[in-house]
Short mmCIF file of N, CA and C and ligand atoms in Angstrom, two decimals:
data_model
loop_
_atom_site.label_atom_id
_atom_site.label_comp_id
_atom_site.label_asym_id
_atom_site.label_seq_id
_atom_site.Cartn_x
_atom_site.Cartn_y
_atom_site.Cartn_z
N MET A 13 -76.57 42.44 14.27
CA MET A 13 -75.16 42.48 13.85
C MET A 13 -74.23 41.68 15.07
N HIS A 14 -73.34 41.59 15.22
CA HIS A 14 -72.40 40.55 15.87
C HIS A 14 -72.21 41.40 17.41
N TYR A 15 -72.70 42.49 17.44
CA TYR A 15 -72.82 42.97 19.08
C TYR A 15 -73.94 42.22 19.76
N ASN A 16 -74.99 41.85 18.91
CA ASN A 16 -76.11 41.32 19.60
C ASN A 16 -75.96 39.82 19.82
N LEU A 17 -75.14 39.27 18.87
CA LEU A 17 -74.82 37.88 19.34
C LEU A 17 -73.83 37.76 20.33
N LEU A 18 -73.05 38.79 20.64
CA LEU A 18 -71.94 38.93 21.77
C LEU A 18 -72.89 39.15 23.32
N LEU A 19 -73.61 40.22 22.97
CA LEU A 19 -74.70 40.41 24.16
C LEU A 19 -75.15 39.47 24.54
N GLU A 20 -76.12 38.60 23.61
CA GLU A 20 -76.72 37.64 24.12
C GLU A 20 -75.77 36.34 24.75
N GLU A 21 -74.68 36.36 24.16
CA GLU A 21 -73.53 35.47 24.79
C GLU A 21 -72.97 35.68 25.99
N MET A 22 -73.12 37.03 26.30
CA MET A 22 -72.81 37.39 27.73
C MET A 22 -73.75 37.19 28.74
N ARG A 23 -74.79 37.43 28.44
CA ARG A 23 -76.17 37.08 29.12
C ARG A 23 -76.08 35.74 29.49
N ARG A 24 -75.80 34.89 28.44
CA ARG A 24 -75.77 33.43 28.49
C ARG A 24 -74.47 33.19 29.48
N SER A 25 -73.52 33.50 29.66
CA SER A 25 -72.21 33.24 30.25
C SER A 25 -72.63 33.28 31.85
N ALA A 26 -73.55 34.12 32.09
CA ALA A 26 -73.92 34.02 33.73
C ALA A 26 -74.17 32.72 34.26
N ASN A 27 -74.82 31.60 33.21
CA ASN A 27 -75.27 30.70 33.58
C ASN A 27 -74.18 29.24 33.38
N VAL A 28 -73.38 29.58 32.25
CA VAL A 28 -72.60 28.55 31.69
C VAL A 28 -71.38 28.15 32.36
N GLY A 29 -70.57 29.17 32.95
CA GLY A 29 -69.58 28.84 33.73
C GLY A 29 -68.32 28.49 32.68
N VAL A 30 -67.38 27.73 33.02
CA VAL A 30 -66.40 27.47 32.29
C VAL A 30 -66.20 25.86 31.85
N ASP A 31 -67.55 25.55 31.95
CA ASP A 31 -67.58 24.05 31.16
C ASP A 31 -67.67 23.84 29.76
N VAL A 32 -66.63 23.38 28.84
CA VAL A 32 -67.04 23.35 27.47
C VAL A 32 -68.46 22.69 27.17
N ALA A 33 -68.74 21.47 27.61
CA ALA A 33 -69.75 20.79 27.46
C ALA A 33 -70.87 21.86 27.53
N THR A 34 -71.09 22.36 28.76
CA THR A 34 -72.19 23.25 28.92
C THR A 34 -72.33 24.51 27.95
N CYS A 35 -71.18 24.89 27.57
CA CYS A 35 -71.12 26.07 27.00
C CYS A 35 -71.50 25.62 25.50
N GLY A 36 -70.73 24.80 24.73
CA GLY A 36 -70.88 24.29 23.54
C GLY A 36 -70.29 24.90 22.57
N CYS A 37 -69.99 26.39 22.58
CA CYS A 37 -68.75 26.79 21.78
C CYS A 37 -69.37 27.36 20.46
N VAL A 38 -70.85 27.37 20.57
CA VAL A 38 -71.32 27.40 18.99
C VAL A 38 -70.79 28.71 18.37
N LEU A 39 -70.84 29.88 18.95
CA LEU A 39 -70.59 31.26 18.92
C LEU A 39 -69.21 31.20 18.25
N ARG A 40 -68.27 30.55 18.98
CA ARG A 40 -66.85 30.59 18.47
C ARG A 40 -66.63 29.80 17.52
N MET A 41 -67.25 28.62 17.33
CA MET A 41 -67.29 27.70 16.03
C MET A 41 -67.94 28.32 14.93
N THR A 42 -69.13 29.13 14.98
CA THR A 42 -69.72 29.49 13.63
C THR A 42 -69.34 30.86 13.54
N HIS A 43 -69.15 31.65 14.26
CA HIS A 43 -68.88 33.18 14.18
C HIS A 43 -67.21 33.60 14.50
N GLY A 44 -66.51 32.70 15.13
CA GLY A 44 -65.05 33.22 15.45
C GLY A 44 -65.43 34.24 16.69
N LEU A 45 -66.44 34.50 17.43
CA LEU A 45 -66.34 35.15 18.36
C LEU A 45 -66.65 34.56 19.78
N PRO A 46 -65.91 35.24 20.96
CA PRO A 46 -65.76 34.54 21.98
C PRO A 46 -67.22 34.17 22.59
N CYS A 47 -67.06 32.92 23.04
CA CYS A 47 -68.46 32.26 23.78
C CYS A 47 -68.44 32.28 25.23
N ALA A 48 -69.17 32.12 25.59
CA ALA A 48 -69.90 32.16 26.79
C ALA A 48 -68.86 31.72 28.08
N ARG A 49 -68.25 30.49 27.56
CA ARG A 49 -67.25 30.01 28.61
C ARG A 49 -65.87 30.98 28.51
N GLU A 50 -65.56 31.47 27.62
CA GLU A 50 -64.74 32.53 27.21
C GLU A 50 -64.49 33.88 28.16
N ILE A 51 -66.24 34.16 27.71
CA ILE A 51 -66.36 35.74 28.29
C ILE A 51 -66.34 35.44 30.04
N VAL A 52 -66.58 34.28 30.24
CA VAL A 52 -66.69 34.42 31.69
C VAL A 52 -65.08 34.39 32.39
N GLN A 53 -64.08 34.09 31.77
CA GLN A 53 -62.82 34.07 32.01
C GLN A 53 -62.33 35.44 32.02
N TYR A 54 -62.93 36.41 31.26
CA TYR A 54 -62.56 37.85 31.28
C TYR A 54 -63.12 38.52 32.58
N ARG A 55 -64.34 38.05 32.94
CA ARG A 55 -65.06 38.86 34.02
C ARG A 55 -64.43 39.12 35.38
N PRO A 56 -63.67 38.17 36.02
CA PRO A 56 -62.98 38.61 37.14
C PRO A 56 -62.01 39.66 37.22
N GLN A 57 -61.32 39.69 36.04
CA GLN A 57 -60.18 40.70 35.91
C GLN A 57 -61.08 42.33 35.33
N HIS A 58 -62.14 42.13 35.05
CA HIS A 58 -63.01 43.34 34.91
C HIS A 58 -62.26 43.73 33.19
N GLN A 59 -61.85 42.48 32.75
CA GLN A 59 -61.13 43.08 31.28
C GLN A 59 -62.18 42.85 30.40
N SER A 60 -61.72 43.80 29.10
CA SER A 60 -62.53 43.78 28.09
C SER A 60 -62.18 42.70 27.16
N ILE A 61 -63.17 42.24 26.38
CA ILE A 61 -62.48 41.04 25.51
C ILE A 61 -61.61 41.58 24.64
N PRO A 62 -60.38 40.91 24.68
CA PRO A 62 -59.13 41.32 23.75
C PRO A 62 -59.75 40.97 22.43
N LEU A 63 -59.08 42.08 21.66
CA LEU A 63 -59.59 41.87 19.88
C LEU A 63 -58.74 40.58 19.46
N LEU A 64 -57.99 40.17 20.00
CA LEU A 64 -57.39 38.87 19.41
C LEU A 64 -58.38 37.77 19.71
N ALA A 65 -59.11 37.66 20.66
CA ALA A 65 -60.19 36.66 20.84
C ALA A 65 -61.41 36.91 19.60
N ILE A 66 -61.37 37.96 18.69
CA ILE A 66 -62.37 37.91 17.98
C ILE A 66 -61.92 37.48 16.45
N HIS A 67 -62.43 36.79 15.94
CA HIS A 67 -62.16 36.43 14.71
C HIS A 67 -61.61 37.58 13.72
N LEU A 68 -60.43 37.36 13.00
CA LEU A 68 -59.94 38.07 12.06
C LEU A 68 -61.01 38.95 11.00
N ILE A 69 -62.20 37.99 10.73
CA ILE A 69 -63.26 38.53 9.54
C ILE A 69 -63.93 39.91 10.25
N TRP A 70 -63.96 39.96 11.77
CA TRP A 70 -64.62 40.90 12.23
C TRP A 70 -63.70 41.89 12.69
N GLN A 71 -62.24 41.92 12.30
CA GLN A 71 -61.71 42.83 12.57
C GLN A 71 -61.40 43.58 11.37
N LYS A 72 -61.80 43.06 10.28
CA LYS A 72 -61.78 44.19 8.87
C LYS A 72 -62.83 44.89 8.74
N LEU A 73 -62.85 45.60 7.76
CA LEU A 73 -64.06 46.36 7.53
C LEU A 73 -64.82 45.46 6.41
N ASN A 74 -66.04 44.91 6.75
CA ASN A 74 -66.61 43.84 6.20
C ASN A 74 -67.17 44.24 5.05
N ASP A 75 -67.44 45.68 4.88
CA ASP A 75 -68.02 46.08 3.54
C ASP A 75 -67.16 46.87 2.83
N LEU A 76 -65.75 46.31 2.91
CA LEU A 76 -64.92 47.14 1.97
C LEU A 76 -64.75 46.58 0.56
N PRO A 77 -65.06 47.44 -0.28
CA PRO A 77 -65.66 47.46 -1.66
C PRO A 77 -64.26 46.44 -2.32
N GLN A 78 -64.89 45.71 -3.06
CA GLN A 78 -63.99 44.88 -3.56
C GLN A 78 -63.03 45.27 -4.35
N GLN A 79 -63.14 46.69 -5.26
CA GLN A 79 -62.48 47.65 -6.09
C GLN A 79 -60.98 47.51 -5.33
N LEU A 80 -61.26 48.04 -4.05
CA LEU A 80 -59.97 48.22 -3.28
C LEU A 80 -58.93 47.35 -3.24
N SER A 81 -59.79 45.78 -2.77
CA SER A 81 -58.75 44.57 -2.65
C SER A 81 -58.23 44.21 -4.03
N GLN A 82 -58.73 44.82 -5.23
CA GLN A 82 -58.22 44.55 -6.50
C GLN A 82 -57.22 45.40 -6.94
N CYS A 83 -57.23 46.55 -6.27
CA CYS A 83 -56.09 47.68 -6.92
C CYS A 83 -54.74 47.29 -6.66
N THR A 84 -53.86 47.99 -7.16
CA THR A 84 -52.52 47.56 -7.15
C THR A 84 -51.78 48.07 -5.95
N HIS A 85 -52.34 48.40 -4.82
CA HIS A 85 -51.53 48.88 -3.52
C HIS A 85 -50.77 50.24 -3.72
N ASP A 86 -51.14 50.71 -4.85
CA ASP A 86 -50.59 52.40 -5.12
C ASP A 86 -51.09 53.16 -4.11
N PRO A 87 -50.15 53.87 -3.08
CA PRO A 87 -50.95 54.73 -2.25
C PRO A 87 -51.72 55.71 -2.75
N GLU A 88 -51.19 56.30 -3.75
CA GLU A 88 -52.06 57.40 -4.61
C GLU A 88 -53.15 56.91 -4.93
N GLN A 89 -53.37 55.73 -5.43
CA GLN A 89 -54.87 55.00 -5.92
C GLN A 89 -55.80 54.88 -4.71
N GLU A 90 -55.01 54.76 -3.61
CA GLU A 90 -55.91 53.97 -2.56
C GLU A 90 -56.38 55.38 -1.78
N ILE A 91 -55.46 56.61 -1.67
CA ILE A 91 -56.00 57.67 -1.29
C ILE A 91 -57.05 58.16 -2.07
N SER A 92 -56.89 58.31 -3.62
CA SER A 92 -58.18 58.88 -4.30
C SER A 92 -59.18 58.03 -4.39
N PHE A 93 -59.09 56.66 -3.81
CA PHE A 93 -60.41 55.64 -3.90
C PHE A 93 -61.12 56.05 -2.66
N PHE A 94 -60.28 56.26 -1.45
CA PHE A 94 -61.11 56.97 -0.05
C PHE A 94 -61.90 58.23 -0.49
N ARG A 95 -61.02 59.06 -1.00
CA ARG A 95 -61.78 60.68 -1.26
C ARG A 95 -62.69 60.34 -2.04
N GLN A 96 -62.61 59.69 -3.25
CA GLN A 96 -63.63 59.65 -4.14
C GLN A 96 -64.82 59.05 -3.14
N LYS A 97 -64.80 57.94 -2.33
CA LYS A 97 -65.95 57.39 -1.64
C LYS A 97 -66.50 58.56 -0.52
N PHE A 98 -65.53 59.09 -0.09
CA PHE A 98 -66.01 60.19 1.01
C PHE A 98 -66.72 61.17 0.50
N ASP A 99 -66.48 61.73 -0.96
CA ASP A 99 -67.21 62.55 -1.56
C ASP A 99 -68.56 62.28 -2.10
N GLU A 100 -68.68 60.77 -2.17
CA GLU A 100 -70.08 60.48 -2.56
C GLU A 100 -70.75 60.18 -1.39
N ALA A 101 -70.20 60.02 0.00
CA ALA A 101 -71.05 59.76 0.88
C ALA A 101 -71.72 60.86 1.60
ZN1 LIG B 214 -67.64 28.04 24.66
#
């Protein structure tokens, strides 16, 4: 999953520094995830990677069933949908 990709990129960041050419920014371009060069910039402040740096697609529930996105945004319907999925699980 993307955690492994990020971990690999964090390992890579130790050798990459802030140079774009060295980094290549593949992870940023292909997955919308922070690449080694970006991760290096968070390190000095002991900052965690901001959620904004993660592409929107990873912030969404990527296995959200199609049925939900097609429903009419009726709160009752959404609640009963989740209740049904919860009961099934
Ligand atoms: Zn990069």
